[in-house]
Coordinates of C-alpha atoms in Angstrom, one line a residue:
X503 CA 34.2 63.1 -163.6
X504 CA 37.3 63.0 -165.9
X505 CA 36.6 66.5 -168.0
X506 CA 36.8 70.0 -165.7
X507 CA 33.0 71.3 -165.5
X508 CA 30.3 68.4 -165.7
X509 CA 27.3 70.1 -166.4
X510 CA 23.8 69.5 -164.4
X511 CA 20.3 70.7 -163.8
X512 CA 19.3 71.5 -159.6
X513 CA 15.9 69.0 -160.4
X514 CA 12.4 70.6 -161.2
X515 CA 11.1 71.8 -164.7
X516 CA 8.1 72.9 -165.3
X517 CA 5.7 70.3 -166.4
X518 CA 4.1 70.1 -170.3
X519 CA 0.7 71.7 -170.0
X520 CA -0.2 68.8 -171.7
X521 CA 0.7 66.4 -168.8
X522 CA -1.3 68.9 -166.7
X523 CA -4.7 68.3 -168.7
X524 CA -4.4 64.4 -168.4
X525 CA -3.4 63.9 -164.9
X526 CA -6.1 66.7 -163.4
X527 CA -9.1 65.1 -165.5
X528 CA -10.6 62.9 -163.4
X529 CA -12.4 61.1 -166.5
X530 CA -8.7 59.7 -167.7
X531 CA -7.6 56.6 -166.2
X532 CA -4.9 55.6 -163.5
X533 CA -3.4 53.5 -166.4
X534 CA -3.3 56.6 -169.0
X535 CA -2.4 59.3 -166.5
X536 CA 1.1 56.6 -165.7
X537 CA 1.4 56.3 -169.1
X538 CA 1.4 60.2 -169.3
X539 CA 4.4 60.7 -166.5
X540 CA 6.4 57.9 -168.3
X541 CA 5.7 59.7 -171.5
X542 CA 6.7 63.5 -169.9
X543 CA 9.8 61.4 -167.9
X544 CA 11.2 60.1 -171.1
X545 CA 10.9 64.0 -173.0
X546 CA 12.8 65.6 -169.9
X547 CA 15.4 63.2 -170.2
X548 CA 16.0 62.6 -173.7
X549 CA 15.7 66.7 -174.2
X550 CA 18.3 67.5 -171.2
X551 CA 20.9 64.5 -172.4
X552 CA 20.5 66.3 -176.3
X553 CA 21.0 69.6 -174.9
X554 CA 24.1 67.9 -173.4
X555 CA 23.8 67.9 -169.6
X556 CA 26.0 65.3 -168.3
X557 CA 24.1 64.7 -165.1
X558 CA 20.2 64.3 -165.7
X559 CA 17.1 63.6 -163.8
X560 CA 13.5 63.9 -165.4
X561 CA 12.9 67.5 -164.2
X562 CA 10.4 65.9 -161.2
X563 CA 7.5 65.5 -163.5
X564 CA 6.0 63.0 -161.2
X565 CA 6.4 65.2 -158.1
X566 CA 3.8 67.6 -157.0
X567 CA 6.0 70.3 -155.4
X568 CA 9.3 69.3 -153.3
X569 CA 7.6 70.2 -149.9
X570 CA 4.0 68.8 -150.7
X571 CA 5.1 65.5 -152.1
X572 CA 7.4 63.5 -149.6
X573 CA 5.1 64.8 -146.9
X574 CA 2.1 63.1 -148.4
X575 CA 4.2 60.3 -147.5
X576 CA 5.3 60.7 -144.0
X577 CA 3.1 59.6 -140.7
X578 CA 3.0 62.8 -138.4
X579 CA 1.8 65.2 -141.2
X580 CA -1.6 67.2 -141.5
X581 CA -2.1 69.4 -144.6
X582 CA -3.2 73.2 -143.3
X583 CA -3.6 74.8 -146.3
X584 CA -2.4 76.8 -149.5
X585 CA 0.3 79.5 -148.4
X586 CA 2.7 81.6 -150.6
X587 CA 6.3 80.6 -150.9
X588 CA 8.1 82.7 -153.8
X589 CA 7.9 84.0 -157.5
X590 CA 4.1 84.1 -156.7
X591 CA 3.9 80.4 -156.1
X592 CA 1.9 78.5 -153.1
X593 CA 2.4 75.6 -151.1
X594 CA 0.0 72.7 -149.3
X595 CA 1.6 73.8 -145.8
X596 CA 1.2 70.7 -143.1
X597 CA 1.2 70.4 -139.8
X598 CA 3.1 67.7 -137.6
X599 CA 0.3 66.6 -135.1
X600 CA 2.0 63.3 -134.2
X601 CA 5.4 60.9 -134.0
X602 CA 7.3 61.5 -137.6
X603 CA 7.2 58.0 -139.3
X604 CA 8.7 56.6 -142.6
X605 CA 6.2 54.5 -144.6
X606 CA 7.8 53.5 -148.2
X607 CA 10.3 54.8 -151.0
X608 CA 8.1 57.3 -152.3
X609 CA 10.6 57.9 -155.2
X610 CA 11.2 54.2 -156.0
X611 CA 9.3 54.0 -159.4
X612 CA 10.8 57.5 -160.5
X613 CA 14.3 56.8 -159.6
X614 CA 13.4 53.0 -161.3
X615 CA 12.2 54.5 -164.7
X616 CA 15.4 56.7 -164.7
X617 CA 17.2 54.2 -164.3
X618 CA 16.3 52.1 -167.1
X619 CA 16.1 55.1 -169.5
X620 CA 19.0 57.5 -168.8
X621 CA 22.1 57.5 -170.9
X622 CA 23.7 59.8 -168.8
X623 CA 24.8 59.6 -165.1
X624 CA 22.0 60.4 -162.4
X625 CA 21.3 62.8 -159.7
X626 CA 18.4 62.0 -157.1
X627 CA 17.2 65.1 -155.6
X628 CA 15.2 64.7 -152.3
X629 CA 13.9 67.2 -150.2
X630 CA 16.1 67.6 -147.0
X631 CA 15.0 67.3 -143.3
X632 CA 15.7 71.2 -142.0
X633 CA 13.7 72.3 -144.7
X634 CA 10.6 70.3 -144.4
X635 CA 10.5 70.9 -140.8
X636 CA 10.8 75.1 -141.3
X637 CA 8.1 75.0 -143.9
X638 CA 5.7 73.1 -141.5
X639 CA 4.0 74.0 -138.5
X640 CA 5.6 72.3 -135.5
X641 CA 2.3 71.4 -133.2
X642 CA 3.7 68.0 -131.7
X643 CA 8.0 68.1 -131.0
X644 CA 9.2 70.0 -128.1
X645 CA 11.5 72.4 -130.5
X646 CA 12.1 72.4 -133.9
X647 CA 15.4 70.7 -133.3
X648 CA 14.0 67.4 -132.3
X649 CA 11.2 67.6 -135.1
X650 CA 14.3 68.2 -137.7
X651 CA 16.3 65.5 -136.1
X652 CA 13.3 63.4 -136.0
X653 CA 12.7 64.1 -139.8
X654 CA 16.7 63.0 -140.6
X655 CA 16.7 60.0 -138.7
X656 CA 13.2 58.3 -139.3
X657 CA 12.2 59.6 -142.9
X658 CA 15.3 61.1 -144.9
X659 CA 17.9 58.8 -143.7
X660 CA 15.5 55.9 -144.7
X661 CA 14.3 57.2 -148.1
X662 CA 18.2 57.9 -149.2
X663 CA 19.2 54.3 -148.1
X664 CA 16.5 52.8 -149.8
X665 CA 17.3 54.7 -152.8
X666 CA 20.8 53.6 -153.0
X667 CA 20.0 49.9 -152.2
X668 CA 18.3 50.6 -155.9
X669 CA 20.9 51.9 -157.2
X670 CA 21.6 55.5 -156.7
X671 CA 25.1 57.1 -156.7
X672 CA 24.3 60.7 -156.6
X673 CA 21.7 61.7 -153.8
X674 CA 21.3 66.1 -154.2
X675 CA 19.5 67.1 -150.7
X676 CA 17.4 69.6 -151.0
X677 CA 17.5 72.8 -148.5
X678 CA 16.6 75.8 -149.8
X679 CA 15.8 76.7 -145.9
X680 CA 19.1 76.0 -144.8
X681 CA 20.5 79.7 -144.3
X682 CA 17.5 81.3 -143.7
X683 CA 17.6 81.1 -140.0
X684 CA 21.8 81.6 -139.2
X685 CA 21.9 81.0 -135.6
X686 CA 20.2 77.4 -136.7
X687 CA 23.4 76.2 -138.8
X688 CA 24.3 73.8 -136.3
X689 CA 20.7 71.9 -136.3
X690 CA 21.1 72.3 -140.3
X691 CA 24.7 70.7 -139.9
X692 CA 23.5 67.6 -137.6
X693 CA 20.4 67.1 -139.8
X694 CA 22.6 66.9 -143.1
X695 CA 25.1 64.5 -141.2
X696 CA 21.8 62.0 -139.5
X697 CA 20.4 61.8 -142.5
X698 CA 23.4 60.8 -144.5
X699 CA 24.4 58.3 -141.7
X700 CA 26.2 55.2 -142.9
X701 CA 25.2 56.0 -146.4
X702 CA 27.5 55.0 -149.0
X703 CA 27.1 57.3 -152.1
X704 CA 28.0 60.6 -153.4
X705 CA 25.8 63.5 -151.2
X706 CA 25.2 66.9 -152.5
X707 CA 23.9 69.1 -150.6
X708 CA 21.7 72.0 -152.7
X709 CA 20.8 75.7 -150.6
X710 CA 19.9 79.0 -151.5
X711 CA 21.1 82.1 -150.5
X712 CA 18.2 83.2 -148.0
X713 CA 19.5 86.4 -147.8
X714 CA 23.4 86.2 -146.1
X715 CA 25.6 84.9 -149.0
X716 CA 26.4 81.7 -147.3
X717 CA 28.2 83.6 -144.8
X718 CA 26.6 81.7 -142.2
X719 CA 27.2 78.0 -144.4
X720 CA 30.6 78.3 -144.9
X721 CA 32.3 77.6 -140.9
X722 CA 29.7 74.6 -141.5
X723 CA 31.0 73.5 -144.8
X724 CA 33.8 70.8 -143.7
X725 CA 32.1 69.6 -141.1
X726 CA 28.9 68.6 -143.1
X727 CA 29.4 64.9 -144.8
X728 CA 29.1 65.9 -148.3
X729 CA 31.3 65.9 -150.9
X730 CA 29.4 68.8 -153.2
X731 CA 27.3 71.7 -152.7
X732 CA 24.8 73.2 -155.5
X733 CA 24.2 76.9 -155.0
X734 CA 22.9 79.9 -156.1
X735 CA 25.3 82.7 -157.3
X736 CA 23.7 84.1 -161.1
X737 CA 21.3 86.2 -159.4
X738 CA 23.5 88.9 -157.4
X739 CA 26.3 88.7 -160.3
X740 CA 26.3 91.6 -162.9
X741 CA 25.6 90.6 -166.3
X742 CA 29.0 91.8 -167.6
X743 CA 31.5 90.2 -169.0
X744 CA 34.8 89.5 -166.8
X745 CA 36.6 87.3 -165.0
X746 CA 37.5 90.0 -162.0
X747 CA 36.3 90.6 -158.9
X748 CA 34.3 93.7 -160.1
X749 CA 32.1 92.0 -163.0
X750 CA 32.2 88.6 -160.3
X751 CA 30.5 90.1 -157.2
X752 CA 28.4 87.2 -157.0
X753 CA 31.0 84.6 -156.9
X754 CA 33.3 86.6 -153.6
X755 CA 31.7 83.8 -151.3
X756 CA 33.9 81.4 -152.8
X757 CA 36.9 82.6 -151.3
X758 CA 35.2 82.4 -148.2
X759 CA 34.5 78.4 -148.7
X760 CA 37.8 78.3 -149.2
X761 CA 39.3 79.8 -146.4
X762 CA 37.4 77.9 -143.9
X763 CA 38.8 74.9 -145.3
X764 CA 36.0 73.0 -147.2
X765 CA 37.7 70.8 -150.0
X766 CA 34.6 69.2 -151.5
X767 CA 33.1 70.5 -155.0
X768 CA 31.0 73.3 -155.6
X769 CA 28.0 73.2 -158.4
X770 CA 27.9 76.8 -159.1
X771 CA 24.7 78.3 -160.3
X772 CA 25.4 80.1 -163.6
X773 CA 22.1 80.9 -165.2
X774 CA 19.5 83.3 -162.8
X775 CA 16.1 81.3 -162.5
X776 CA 14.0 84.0 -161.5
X777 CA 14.3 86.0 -165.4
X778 CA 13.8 85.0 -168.6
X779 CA 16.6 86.8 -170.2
X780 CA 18.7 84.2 -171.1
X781 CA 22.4 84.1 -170.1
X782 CA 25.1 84.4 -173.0
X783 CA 27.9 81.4 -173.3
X784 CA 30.3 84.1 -172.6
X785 CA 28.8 85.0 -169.7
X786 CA 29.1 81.7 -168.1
X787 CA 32.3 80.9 -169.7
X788 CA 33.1 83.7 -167.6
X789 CA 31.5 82.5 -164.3
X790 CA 33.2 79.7 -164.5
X791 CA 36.6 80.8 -165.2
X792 CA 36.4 83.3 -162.3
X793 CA 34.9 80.6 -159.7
X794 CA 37.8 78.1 -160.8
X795 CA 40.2 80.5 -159.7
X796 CA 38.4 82.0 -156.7
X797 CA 38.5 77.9 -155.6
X798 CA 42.2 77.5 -156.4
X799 CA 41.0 74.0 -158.2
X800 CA 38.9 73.6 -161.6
X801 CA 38.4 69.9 -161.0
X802 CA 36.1 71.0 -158.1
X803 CA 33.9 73.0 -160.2
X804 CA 30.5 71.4 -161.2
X805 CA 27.9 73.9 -163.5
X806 CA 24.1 74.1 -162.7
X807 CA 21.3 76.7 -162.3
X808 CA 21.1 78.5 -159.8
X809 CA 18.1 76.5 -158.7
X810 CA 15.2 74.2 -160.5
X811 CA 14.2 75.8 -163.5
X812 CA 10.1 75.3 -162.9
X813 CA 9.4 79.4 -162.7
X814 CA 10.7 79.4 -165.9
X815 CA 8.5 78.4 -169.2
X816 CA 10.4 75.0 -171.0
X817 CA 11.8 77.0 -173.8
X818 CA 13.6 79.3 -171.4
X819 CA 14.6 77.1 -169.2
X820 CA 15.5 74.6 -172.1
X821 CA 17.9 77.7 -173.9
X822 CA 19.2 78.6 -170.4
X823 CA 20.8 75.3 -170.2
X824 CA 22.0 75.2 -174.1
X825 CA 24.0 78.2 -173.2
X826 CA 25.0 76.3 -169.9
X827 CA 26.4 73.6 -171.7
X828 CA 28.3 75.9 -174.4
X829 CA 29.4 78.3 -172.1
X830 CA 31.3 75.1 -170.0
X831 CA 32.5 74.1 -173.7
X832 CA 34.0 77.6 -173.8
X833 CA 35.5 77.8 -170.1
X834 CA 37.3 74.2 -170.6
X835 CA 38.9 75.3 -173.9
X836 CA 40.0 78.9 -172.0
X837 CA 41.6 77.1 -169.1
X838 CA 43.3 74.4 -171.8
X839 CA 45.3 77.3 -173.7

């Protein structure tokens, strides 16, 4: 993008409870429950192009959970059961009882809609192979590295090509497994780099912290065929204002990224989506500042969340990104003068 700090949202928001009513009665029709996810689509967008994101998607509404809903989709998979993930939430866990096969683009008419309805440039988030495979029960591959590699090449690798034959510049692949296992960073790596195979579009590759402060990412970073990463960074910063390295604890990594050579961008997550408090502009402004000179480069600096914002009701999540978009406003002024 042309202006320093393009704002963006990581993907999921939670869904109106409205929405919820229509598409869980079974005595409303397939027709009206579409018309519901079209109607819930077109409010995500419209409300985060107003609030002035300049990257949208519509917030997932038509997606049951990012683990739960491409597996519905992919030959292998049984679902187990409910198990807890975080923030008190559960998961359809699956197991893989058989060969890993792609059937269709299970995000073809969501991507489609967007399309046709977006004023703003769009991300596709889609849930990434490592992940899907650590969240499963492996009762069919020898190791887990064949079922993620198996995963890359036959279902992710598939669904991303498909989804820029319609269109798609921006592919975001999820991993918010990716560091939790550090002696598994080279599977991670080759997974990230099959499933992007001969793929012509921008790749951004979104992961949590897991625990290690992407310690264990960053030797991977260059070597990994994408040209942005989205992570997480609000939650172990202090909420002081600063732009040194005592008020910026969160943001050290970023010196490490650097040092191991990685040139790409970095999304930095600027707003903590585990709390409601909500995040001042100068408090980003400042988180930005700091991780545009930690990088050496602000034209590498991209401004999200530091994750999906679906823990979060829609009016926090909602003012949490208002002060997003100001607090950018405020670091691209500060950098200008």
């Amino acid at each position: 993008m042309s202006k320093y700090f393009p704002t963006q949202e990581i993907g999921s928001l939670k869904k109106p409870s409205w929405l919820l009513n229509v598409v869980k009665n079974p005595d409303v029709s397939k027709k009206d429950k579409v018309k519901a996810r079209n109607e819930a689509a077109l409010l995500n967008i419209k409300t985060l192009e107003d609030i002035g994101l300049d990257i949208v998607y519509d917030g997932e509404v038509r997606r049951v959970e990012m683990y739960e809903e491409p597996v519905r989709y992919v030959k292998g998979f049984e679902f187990a059961g409910r198990v807890r993930s975080w923030d008190n939430k559960y998961y359809n866990k699956a197991r893989v009882t058989g060969q890993i096969g792609y059937k269709e683009n299970f995000h073809e008419e969501e991507f489609e809609f967007i399309k046709e309805n977006a004023k703003r440039d769009i991300k596709v988030p889609v849930t990434g192979a490592y992940t899907l495979a650590d969240w499963s029960y492996n009762e069919y591959y020898k190791s887990k590295g064949d079922l993620v590699m198996a995963l890359a090449k036959k279902v992710v690798r598939p669904l991303v090509q498909d989804l820029v034959k319609q269109g798609a510049k921006i592919i975001q692949i999820d991993e918010p497994a990716a560091t939790t296992h550090p002696s598994e960073m080279e599977i991670f790596r080759e997974s990230i780099n099959e499933s992007v195979k001969g793929v012509n579009s921008k790749i951004v590759v979104h992961a949590c912290f897991s625990g290690n402060d992407y310690e264990a990412l960053a030797p991977q970073m260059p070597e990994i065929r994408a040209q942005q990463y989205t992570l997480e960074f609000a939650n172990r910063d202090t909420w002081n204002l600063g732009v040194n390295d005592k008020e910026r604890k969160g943001y050290h990594v970023l010196k490490l990224f650097k040092e191991y050579g990685f040139k790409g961008e970095i999304g930095i997550g600027v707003t903590d989506v585990h709390v409601d408090k909500i995040e001042t502009p100068q408090l980003i402004r400042d988180r930005i500042i700091y991780s545009s000179k930690a990088l050496g480069d602000p034209s590498k600096i991209y401004v999200n969340p530091d994750c999906g914002l679906r823990t979060r009701t829609r009016s926090v999540a909602f003012e949490k990104l208002k002060a997003m978009v100001e607090g950018a406003k405020m670091a691209r002024v500060a950098i200008s003068t």
